[in-house]
mmCIF file of C-alpha atoms in Angstrom:
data_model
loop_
_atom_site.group_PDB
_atom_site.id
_atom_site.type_symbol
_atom_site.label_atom_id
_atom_site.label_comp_id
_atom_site.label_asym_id
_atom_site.label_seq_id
_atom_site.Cartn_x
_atom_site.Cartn_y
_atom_site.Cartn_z
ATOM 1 C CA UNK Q 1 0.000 0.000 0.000
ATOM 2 C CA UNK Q 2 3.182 2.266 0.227
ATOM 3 C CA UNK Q 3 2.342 5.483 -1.776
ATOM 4 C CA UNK Q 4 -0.013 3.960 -3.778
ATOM 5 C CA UNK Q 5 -2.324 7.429 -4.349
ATOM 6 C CA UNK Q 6 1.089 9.055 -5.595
ATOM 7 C CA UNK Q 7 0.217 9.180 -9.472
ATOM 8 C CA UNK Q 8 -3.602 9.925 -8.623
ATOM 9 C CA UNK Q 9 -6.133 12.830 -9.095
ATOM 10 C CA UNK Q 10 -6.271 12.198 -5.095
ATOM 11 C CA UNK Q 11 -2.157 13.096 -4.883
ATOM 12 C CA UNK Q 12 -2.535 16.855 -5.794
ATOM 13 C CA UNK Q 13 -5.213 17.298 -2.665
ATOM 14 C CA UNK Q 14 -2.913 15.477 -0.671
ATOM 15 C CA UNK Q 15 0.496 17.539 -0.944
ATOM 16 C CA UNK Q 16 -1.710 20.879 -0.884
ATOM 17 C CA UNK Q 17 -2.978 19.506 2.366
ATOM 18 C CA UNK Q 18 -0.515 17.419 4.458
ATOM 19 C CA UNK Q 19 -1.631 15.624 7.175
ATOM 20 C CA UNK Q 20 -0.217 15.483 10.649
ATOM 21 C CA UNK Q 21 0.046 12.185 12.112
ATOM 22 C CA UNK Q 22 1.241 11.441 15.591
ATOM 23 C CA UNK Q 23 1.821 7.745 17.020
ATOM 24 C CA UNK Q 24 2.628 7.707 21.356
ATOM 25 C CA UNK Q 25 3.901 4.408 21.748
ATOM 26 C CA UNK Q 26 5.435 3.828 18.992
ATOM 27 C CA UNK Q 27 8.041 0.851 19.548
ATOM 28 C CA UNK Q 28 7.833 -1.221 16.592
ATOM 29 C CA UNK Q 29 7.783 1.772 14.168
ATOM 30 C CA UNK Q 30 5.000 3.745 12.579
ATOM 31 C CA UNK Q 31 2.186 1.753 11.436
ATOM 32 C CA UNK Q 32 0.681 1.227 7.767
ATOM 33 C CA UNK Q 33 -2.538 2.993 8.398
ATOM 34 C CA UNK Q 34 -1.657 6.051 6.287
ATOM 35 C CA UNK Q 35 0.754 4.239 4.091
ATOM 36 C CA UNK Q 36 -1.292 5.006 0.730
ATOM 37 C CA UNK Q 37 -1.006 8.911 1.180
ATOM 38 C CA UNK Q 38 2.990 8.437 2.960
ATOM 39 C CA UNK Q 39 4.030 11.225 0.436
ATOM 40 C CA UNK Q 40 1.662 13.678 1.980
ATOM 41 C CA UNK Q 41 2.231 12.209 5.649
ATOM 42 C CA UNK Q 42 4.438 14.568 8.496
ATOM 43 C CA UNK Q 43 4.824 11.217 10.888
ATOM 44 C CA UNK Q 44 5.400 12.132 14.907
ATOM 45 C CA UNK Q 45 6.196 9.254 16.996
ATOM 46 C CA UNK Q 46 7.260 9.025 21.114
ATOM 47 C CA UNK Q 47 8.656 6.162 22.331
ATOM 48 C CA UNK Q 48 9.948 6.684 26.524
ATOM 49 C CA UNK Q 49 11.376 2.519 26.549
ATOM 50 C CA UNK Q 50 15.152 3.243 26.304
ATOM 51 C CA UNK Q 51 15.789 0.078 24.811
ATOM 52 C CA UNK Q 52 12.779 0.184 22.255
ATOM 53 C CA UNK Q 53 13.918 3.902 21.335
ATOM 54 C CA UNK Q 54 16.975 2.504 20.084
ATOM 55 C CA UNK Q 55 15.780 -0.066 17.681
ATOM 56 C CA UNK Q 56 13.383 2.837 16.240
ATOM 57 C CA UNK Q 57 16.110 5.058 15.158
ATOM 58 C CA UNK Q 58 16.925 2.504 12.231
ATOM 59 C CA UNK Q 59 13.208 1.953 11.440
ATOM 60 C CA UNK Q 60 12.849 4.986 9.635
ATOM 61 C CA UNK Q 61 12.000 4.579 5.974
ATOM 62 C CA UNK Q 62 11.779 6.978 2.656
ATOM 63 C CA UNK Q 63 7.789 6.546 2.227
ATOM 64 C CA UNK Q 64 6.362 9.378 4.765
ATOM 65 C CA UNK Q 65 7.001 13.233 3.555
ATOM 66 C CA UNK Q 66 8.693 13.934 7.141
ATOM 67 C CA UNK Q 67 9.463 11.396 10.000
ATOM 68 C CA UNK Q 68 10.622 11.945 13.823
ATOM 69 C CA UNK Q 69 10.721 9.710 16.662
ATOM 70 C CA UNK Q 70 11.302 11.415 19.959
ATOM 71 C CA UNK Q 71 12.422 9.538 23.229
ATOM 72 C CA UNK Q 72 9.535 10.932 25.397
ATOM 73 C CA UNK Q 73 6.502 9.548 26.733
ATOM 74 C CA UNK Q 74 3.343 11.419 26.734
ATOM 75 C CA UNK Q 75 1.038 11.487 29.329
ATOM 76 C CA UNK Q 76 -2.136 13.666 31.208
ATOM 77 C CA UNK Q 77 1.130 16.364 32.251
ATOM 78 C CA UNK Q 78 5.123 17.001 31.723
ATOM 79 C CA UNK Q 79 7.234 15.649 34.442
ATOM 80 C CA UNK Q 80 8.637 12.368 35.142
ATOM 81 C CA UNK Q 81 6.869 9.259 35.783
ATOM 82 C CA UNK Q 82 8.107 5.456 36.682
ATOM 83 C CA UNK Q 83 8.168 3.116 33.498
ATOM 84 C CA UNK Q 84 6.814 -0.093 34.617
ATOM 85 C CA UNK Q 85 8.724 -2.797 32.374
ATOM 86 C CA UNK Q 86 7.522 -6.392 32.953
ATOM 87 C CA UNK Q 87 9.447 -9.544 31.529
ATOM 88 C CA UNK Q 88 7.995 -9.328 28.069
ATOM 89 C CA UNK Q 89 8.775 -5.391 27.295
ATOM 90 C CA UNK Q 90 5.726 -4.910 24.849
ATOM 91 C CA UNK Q 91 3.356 -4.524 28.343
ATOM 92 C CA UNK Q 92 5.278 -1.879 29.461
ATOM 93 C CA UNK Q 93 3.018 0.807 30.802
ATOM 94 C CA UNK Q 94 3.374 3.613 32.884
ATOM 95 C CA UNK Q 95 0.537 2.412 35.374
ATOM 96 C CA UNK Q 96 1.215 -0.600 37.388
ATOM 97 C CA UNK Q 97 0.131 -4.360 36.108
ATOM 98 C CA UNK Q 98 -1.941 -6.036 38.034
ATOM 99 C CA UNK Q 99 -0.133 -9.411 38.860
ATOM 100 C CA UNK Q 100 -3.661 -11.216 39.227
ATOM 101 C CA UNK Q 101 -4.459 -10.732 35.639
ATOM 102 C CA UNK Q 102 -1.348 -12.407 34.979
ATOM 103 C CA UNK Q 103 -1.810 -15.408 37.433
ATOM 104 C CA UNK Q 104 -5.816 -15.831 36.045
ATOM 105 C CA UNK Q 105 -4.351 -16.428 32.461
ATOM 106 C CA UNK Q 106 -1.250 -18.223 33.188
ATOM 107 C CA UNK Q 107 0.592 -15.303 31.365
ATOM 108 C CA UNK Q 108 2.988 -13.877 33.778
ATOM 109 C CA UNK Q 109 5.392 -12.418 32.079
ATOM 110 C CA UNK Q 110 3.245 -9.502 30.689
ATOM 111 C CA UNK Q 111 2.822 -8.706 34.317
ATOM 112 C CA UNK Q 112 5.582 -10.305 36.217
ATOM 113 C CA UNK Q 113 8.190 -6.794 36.660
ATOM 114 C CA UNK Q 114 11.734 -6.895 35.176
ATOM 115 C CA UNK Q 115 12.583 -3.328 35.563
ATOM 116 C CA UNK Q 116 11.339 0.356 36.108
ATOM 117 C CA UNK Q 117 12.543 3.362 35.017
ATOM 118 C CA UNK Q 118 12.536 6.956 35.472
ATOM 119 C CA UNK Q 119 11.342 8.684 32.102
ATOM 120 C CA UNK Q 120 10.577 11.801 30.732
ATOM 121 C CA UNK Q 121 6.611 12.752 30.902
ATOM 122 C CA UNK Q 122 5.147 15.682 28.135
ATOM 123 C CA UNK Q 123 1.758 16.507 27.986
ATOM 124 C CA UNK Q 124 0.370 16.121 24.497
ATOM 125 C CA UNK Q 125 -0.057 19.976 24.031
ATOM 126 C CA UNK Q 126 3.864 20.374 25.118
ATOM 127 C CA UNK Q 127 5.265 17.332 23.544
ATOM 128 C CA UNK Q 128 3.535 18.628 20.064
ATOM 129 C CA UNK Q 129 5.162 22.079 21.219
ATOM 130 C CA UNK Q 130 8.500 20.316 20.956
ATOM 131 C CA UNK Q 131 8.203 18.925 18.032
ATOM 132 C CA UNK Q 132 6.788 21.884 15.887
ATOM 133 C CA UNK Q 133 3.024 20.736 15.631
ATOM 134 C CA UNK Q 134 0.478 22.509 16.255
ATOM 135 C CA UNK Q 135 -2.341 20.331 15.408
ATOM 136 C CA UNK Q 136 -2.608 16.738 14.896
ATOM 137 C CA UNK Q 137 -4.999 14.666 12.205
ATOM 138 C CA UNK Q 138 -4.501 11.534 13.016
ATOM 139 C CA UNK Q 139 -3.896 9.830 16.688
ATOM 140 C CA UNK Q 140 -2.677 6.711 16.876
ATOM 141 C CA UNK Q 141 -1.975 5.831 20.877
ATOM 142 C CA UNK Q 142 -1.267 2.487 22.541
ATOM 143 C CA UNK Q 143 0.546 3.203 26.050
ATOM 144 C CA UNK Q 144 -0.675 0.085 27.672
ATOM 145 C CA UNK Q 145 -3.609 2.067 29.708
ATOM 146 C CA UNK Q 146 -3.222 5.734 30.211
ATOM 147 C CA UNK Q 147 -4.554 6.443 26.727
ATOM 148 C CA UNK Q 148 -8.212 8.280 28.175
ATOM 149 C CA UNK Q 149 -6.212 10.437 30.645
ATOM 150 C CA UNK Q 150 -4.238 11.525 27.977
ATOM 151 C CA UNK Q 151 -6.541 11.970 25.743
ATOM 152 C CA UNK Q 152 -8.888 14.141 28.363
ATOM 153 C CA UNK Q 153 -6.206 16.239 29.060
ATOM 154 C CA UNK Q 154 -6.074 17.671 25.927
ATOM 155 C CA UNK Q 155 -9.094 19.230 24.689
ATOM 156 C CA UNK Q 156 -7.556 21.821 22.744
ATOM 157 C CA UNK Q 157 -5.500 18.852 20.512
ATOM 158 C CA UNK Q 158 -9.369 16.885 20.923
ATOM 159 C CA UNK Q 159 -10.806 19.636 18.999
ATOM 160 C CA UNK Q 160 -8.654 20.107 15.594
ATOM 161 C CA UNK Q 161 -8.008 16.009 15.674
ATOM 162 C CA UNK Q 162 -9.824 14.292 12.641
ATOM 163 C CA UNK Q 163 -9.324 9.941 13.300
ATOM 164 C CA UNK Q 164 -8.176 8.305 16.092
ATOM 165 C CA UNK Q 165 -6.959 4.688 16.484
ATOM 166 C CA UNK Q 166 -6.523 4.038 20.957
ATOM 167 C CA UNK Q 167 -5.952 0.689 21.775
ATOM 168 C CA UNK Q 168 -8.732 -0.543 24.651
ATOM 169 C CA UNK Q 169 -8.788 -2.921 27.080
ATOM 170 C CA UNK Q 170 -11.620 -4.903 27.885
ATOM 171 C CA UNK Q 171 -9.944 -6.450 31.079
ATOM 172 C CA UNK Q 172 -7.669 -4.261 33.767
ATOM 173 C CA UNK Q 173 -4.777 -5.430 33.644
ATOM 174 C CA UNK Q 174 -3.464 -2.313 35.735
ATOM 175 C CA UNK Q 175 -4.529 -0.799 38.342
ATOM 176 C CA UNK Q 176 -7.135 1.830 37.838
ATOM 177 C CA UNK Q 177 -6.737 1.268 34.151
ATOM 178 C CA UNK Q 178 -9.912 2.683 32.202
ATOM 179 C CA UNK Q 179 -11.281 0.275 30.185
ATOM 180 C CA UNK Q 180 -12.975 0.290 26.311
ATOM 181 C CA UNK Q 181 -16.564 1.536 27.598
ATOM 182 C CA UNK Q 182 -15.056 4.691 29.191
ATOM 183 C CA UNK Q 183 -13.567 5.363 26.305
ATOM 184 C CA UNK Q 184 -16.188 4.917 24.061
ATOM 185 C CA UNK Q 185 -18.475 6.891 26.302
ATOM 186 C CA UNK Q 186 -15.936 10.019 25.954
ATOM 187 C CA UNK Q 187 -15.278 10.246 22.623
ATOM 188 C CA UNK Q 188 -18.771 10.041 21.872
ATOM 189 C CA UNK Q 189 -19.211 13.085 23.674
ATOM 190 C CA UNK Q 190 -16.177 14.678 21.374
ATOM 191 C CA UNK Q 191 -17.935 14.391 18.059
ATOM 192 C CA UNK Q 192 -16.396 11.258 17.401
ATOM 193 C CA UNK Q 193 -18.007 7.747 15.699
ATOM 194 C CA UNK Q 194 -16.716 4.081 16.047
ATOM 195 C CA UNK Q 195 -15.910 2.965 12.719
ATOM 196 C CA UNK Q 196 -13.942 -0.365 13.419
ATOM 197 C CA UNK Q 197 -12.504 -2.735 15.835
ATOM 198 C CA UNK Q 198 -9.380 -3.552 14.961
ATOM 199 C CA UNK Q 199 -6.721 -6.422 16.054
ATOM 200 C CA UNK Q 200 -8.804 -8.357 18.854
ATOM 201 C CA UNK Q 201 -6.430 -10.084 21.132
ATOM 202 C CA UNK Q 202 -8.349 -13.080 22.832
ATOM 203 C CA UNK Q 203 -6.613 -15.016 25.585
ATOM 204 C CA UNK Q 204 -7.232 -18.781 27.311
ATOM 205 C CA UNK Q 205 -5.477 -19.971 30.487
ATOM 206 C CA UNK Q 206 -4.195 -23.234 29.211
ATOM 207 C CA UNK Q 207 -1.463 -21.909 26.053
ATOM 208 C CA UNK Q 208 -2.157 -19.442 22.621
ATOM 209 C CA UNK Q 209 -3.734 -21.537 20.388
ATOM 210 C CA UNK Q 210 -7.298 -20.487 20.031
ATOM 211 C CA UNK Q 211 -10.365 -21.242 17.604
ATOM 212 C CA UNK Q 212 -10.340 -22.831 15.792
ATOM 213 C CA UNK Q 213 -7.010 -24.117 16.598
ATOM 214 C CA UNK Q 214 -6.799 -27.479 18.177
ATOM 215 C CA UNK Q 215 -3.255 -27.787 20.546
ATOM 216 C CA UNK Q 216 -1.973 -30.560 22.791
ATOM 217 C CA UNK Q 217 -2.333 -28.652 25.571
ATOM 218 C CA UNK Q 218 -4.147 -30.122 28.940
ATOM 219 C CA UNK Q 219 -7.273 -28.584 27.348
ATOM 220 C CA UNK Q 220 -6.365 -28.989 23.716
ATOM 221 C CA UNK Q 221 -9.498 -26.607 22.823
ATOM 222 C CA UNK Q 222 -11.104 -23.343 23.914
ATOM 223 C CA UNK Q 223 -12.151 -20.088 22.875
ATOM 224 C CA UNK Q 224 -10.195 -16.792 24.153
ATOM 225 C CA UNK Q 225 -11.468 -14.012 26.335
ATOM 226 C CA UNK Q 226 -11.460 -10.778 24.402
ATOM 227 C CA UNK Q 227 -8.626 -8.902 26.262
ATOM 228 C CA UNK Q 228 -7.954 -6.341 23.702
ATOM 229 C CA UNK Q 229 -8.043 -3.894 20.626
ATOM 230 C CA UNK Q 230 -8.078 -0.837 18.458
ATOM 231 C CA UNK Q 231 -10.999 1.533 18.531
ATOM 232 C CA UNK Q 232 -11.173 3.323 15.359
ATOM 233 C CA UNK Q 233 -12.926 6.242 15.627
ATOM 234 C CA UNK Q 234 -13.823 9.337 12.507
ATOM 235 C CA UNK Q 235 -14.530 12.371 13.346
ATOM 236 C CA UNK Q 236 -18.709 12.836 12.358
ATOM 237 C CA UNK Q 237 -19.133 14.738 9.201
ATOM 238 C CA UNK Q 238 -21.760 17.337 10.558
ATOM 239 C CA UNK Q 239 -18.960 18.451 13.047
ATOM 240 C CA UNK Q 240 -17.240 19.809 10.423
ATOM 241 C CA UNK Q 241 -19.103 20.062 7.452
ATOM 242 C CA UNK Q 242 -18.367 24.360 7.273
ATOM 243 C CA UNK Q 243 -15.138 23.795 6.785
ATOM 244 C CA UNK Q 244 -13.567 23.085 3.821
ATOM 245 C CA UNK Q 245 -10.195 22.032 4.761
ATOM 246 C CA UNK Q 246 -11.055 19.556 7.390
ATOM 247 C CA UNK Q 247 -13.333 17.906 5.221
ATOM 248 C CA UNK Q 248 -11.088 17.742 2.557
ATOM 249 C CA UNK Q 249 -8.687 16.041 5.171
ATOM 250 C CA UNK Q 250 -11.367 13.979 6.618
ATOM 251 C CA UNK Q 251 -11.467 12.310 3.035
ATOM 252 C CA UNK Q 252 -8.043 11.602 2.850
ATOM 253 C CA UNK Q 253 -7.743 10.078 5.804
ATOM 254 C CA UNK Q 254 -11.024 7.709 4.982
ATOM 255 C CA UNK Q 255 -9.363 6.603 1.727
ATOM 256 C CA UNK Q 256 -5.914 5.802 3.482
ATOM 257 C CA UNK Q 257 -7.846 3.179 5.351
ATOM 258 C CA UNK Q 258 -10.662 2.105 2.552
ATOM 259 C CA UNK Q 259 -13.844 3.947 3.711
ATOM 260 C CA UNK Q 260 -13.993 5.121 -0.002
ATOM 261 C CA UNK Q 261 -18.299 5.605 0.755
ATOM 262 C CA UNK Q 262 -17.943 8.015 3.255
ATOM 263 C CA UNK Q 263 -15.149 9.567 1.298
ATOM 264 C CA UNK Q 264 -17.104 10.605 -0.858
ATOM 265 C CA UNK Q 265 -19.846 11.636 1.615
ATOM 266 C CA UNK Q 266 -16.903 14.355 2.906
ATOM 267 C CA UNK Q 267 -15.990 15.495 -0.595
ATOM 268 C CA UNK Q 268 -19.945 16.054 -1.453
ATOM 269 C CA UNK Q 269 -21.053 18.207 1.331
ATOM 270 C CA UNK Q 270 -21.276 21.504 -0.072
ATOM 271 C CA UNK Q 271 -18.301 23.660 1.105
ATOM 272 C CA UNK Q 272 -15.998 20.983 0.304
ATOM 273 C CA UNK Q 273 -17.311 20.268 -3.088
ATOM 274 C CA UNK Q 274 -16.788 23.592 -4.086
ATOM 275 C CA UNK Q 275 -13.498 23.964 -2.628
ATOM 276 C CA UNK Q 276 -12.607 21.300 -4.549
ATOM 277 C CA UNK Q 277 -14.043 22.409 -8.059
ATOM 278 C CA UNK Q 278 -12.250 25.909 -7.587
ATOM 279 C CA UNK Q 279 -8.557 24.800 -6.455
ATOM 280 C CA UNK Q 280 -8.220 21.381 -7.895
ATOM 281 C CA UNK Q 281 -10.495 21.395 -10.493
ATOM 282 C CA UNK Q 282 -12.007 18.048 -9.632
ATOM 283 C CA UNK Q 283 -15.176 16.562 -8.654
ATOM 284 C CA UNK Q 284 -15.503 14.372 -5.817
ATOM 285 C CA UNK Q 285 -16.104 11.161 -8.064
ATOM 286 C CA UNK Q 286 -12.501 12.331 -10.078
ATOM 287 C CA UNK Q 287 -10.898 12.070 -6.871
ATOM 288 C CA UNK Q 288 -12.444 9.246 -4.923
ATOM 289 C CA UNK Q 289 -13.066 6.617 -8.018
ATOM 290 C CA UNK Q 290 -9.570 5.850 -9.242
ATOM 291 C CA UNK Q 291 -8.482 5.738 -5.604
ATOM 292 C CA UNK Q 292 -11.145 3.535 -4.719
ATOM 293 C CA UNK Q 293 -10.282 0.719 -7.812
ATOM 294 C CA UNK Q 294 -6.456 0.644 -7.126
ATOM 295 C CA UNK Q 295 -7.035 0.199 -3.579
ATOM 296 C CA UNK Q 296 -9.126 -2.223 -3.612
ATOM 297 C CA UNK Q 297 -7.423 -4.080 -6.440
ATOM 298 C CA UNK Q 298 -4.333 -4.102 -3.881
ATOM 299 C CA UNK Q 299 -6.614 -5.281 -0.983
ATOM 300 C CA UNK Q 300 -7.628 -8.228 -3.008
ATOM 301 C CA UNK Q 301 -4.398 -9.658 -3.928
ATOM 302 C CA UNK Q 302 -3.169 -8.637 0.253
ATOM 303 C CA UNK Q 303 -6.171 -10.841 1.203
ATOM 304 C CA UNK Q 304 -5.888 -14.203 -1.384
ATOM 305 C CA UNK Q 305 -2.132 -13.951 -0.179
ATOM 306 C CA UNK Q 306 -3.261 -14.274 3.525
ATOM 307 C CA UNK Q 307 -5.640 -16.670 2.618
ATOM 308 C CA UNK Q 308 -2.726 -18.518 0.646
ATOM 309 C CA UNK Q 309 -0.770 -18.443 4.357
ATOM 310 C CA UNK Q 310 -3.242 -19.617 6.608
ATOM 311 C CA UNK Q 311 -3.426 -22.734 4.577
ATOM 312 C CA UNK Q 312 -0.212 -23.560 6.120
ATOM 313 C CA UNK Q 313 -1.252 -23.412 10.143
ATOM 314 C CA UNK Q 314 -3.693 -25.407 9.198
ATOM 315 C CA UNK Q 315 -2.153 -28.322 7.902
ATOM 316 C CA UNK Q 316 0.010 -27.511 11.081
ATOM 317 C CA UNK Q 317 -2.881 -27.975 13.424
ATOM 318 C CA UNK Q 318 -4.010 -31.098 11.554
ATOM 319 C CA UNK Q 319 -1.311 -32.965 13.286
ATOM 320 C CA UNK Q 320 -2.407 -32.392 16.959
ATOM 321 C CA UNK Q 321 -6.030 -33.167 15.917
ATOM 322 C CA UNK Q 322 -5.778 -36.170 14.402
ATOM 323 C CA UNK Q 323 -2.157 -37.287 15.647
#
C-alpha cells in the first residue's frame, strides 16, 4: 500500500494539504494505516522505553514526507513518571500491572516486573510544542492504559483532531486502568463515531492456540477471552461540514484506510465540493473513483495472499487433531 495514491487525481489534494500524524507508543515503528497517502504524511512518533527507542532510530523509511521519533513519553502532564517494564517489554506501561491478571491467564510475564525506570513525561499539548506541531490529524496511541487520561487532558488537541486509532482494554490489567466503555463513552461526547474494531487479542489460560485451533495442551481446545483492541474512531461529518479544509482532510484520511463511501460523503457536502471544483479542479467522483479501484485491487491480492498463508497453520494444526 506504500504510496499507492502518488500518481492519482487524489495526490494533488494530498500535498496541498498534508496531514499530521502522531503515534505515542510507537516501539515497533509507525504503522501502515496512512501508508497510501505516505508522500503527503508529516509522521510524529514518542517512544519513553530506552531500549525500544533505540531499535526505532533505524526503522525509519523513505515513504512518509517527514518522519521523527522522539524519546519521550506522553502522558495527562510534563514531568517524570516510573516506566513499569515487565518480563515481556511490549506490556510496558506507565501504570502498574496487576499481577492477578497475569496469574488468572497463566501469562505472567506480561505482568511479572523486570525493571522500572525513570522517564521523561510531556503533555500532548507540550510534547507537540517540541516537536513543531500545532495540530494533529490523526492519533494513533497504545501506552498500555493511560490512553483516556491523555486523551482528556487535551481538549484543545481533541478539537482540531480528525481519526483516532486508541488501543482498549476490555480487562484491567493495571490498576485503575480505564477500560474500552469509558472510552467509548468520551469520545462520543467529542464528536467522534466508532468505525472499526481492529486487532482483537483473545486469551485462554491453558497456552495461545485459540479457535479454531486445536493444541496438545491439557485442554487442547477453547475459545479466548477478548482482552484487547483498536478503537477506530472518525470524526462525524456534521462536526465539520463548514469547513472546507477539514473535510477535505477527513477524506483523505477515509481513503488511506478504505472507507472510499464516506469519502465521498466528505468530498460532497457543499463547502468541500466547491473547494474542490475551484482549487483542484475536480469533482468528488474524479478524486475518490480511481483511488477507490487501485485500492481495492491491492486489498484483493493482500487478502488471497493471507488466505494462501493460513493454509499452512492449518495443515500444522491437523497434526495435533488427528495425531
Amino acid at each position: 500500500m506504500e504510496n499507492l495514491f502518488r500518481k492519482l487525481a487524489v495526490a494533488g489534494m494530498a500535498e496541498a494539504l498534508p496531514l499530521r500524524y502522531v503515534d505515542i507508543g510507537s516501539r515497533g515503528g509507525f504503522q501502515s494505516d496512512l501508508l497510501p497517502i505516505a508522500f503527503a504524511v508529516d509522521a510524529l512518533g514518542f517512544e519513553p522505553d530506552s531500549e525500544a527507542f533505540a531499535a526505532l532510530n533505524g526503522a525509519l523509511s523513505d515513504p512518509w514526507r517527514s518522519a521523527t521519533y522522539l524519546p519521550c513519553g506522553v502522558g495527562a502532564k510534563t514531568g517524570s513518571a516510573n516506566l513499569y517494564v515487565p518480563t515481556d517489554p511490549q506490556s510496558a506501561s506507565l501504570m502498574e500491572h496487576d499481577p492477578e491478571i497475569g496469574r488468572k491467564f497463566d501469562k505472567p510475564q506480561f505482568f511479572e516486573l523486570d525493571r522500572t525506570e525513570q522517564v521523561e513525561i510531556l503533555s500532548l499539548e507540550t510534547a507537540l510544542e517540541r516537536a513543531g506541531f500545532d495540530s494533529i490529524d490523526y492519533l494513533k496511541i497504545d501506552i498500555e492504559g493511560p490512553e483516556l487520561e491523555v486523551i482528556q487532558s487535551s481538549p484543545a488537541v481533541v478539537r482540531e483532531l480528525l481519526c483516532l486509532k486508541v488501543e482498549v482494554s476490555f480487562v484491567p490489567f493495571r490498576f485503575e486502568q480505564p477500560l474500552a466503555s469509558d472510552i467509548d463513552q468520551f469520545m462520543r461526547t467529542q464528536g467522534f463515531e466508532l468505525f472499526n474494531i481492529l486487532g482483537a487479542a483473545h486469551w485462554r489460560r491453558q497456552g495461545y492456540h485459540i479457535h479454531p485451533y486445536y493444541s496438545r495442551e491439557r485442554v487442547p481446545y477453547a475459545r479466548g477471552q477478548i482482552v484487547q483492541a483498536d478503537y477506530l474512531y472518525f470524526r462525524t461529518l456534521d462536526s465539520v461540514e463548514n469547513d472546507a479544509t477539514r473535510l477535505m482532510k477527513l477524506a483523505l484520511l477515509f481513503m488511506a484506510q478504505g472507507y472510499f463511501d464516506h469519502a465521498i460523503m466528505a468530498l460532497e457536502c457543499p463547502v468541500a465540493e466547491t473547494a474542490l471544483r475551484d482549487t483542484f479542479g475536480l469533482s468528488p467522483i474524479d478524486v475518490v473513483a480511481p483511488a477507490s479501484k487501485r485500492y481495492g485491487r491491492r486489498a484483493f491480492v493482500t487478502a488471497a495472499w493471507r488466505q494462501l498463508r493460513g493454509i499452512v497453520p492449518f495443515l500444522r494444526y491437523q497434526r495435533n487433531l488427528f495425531g
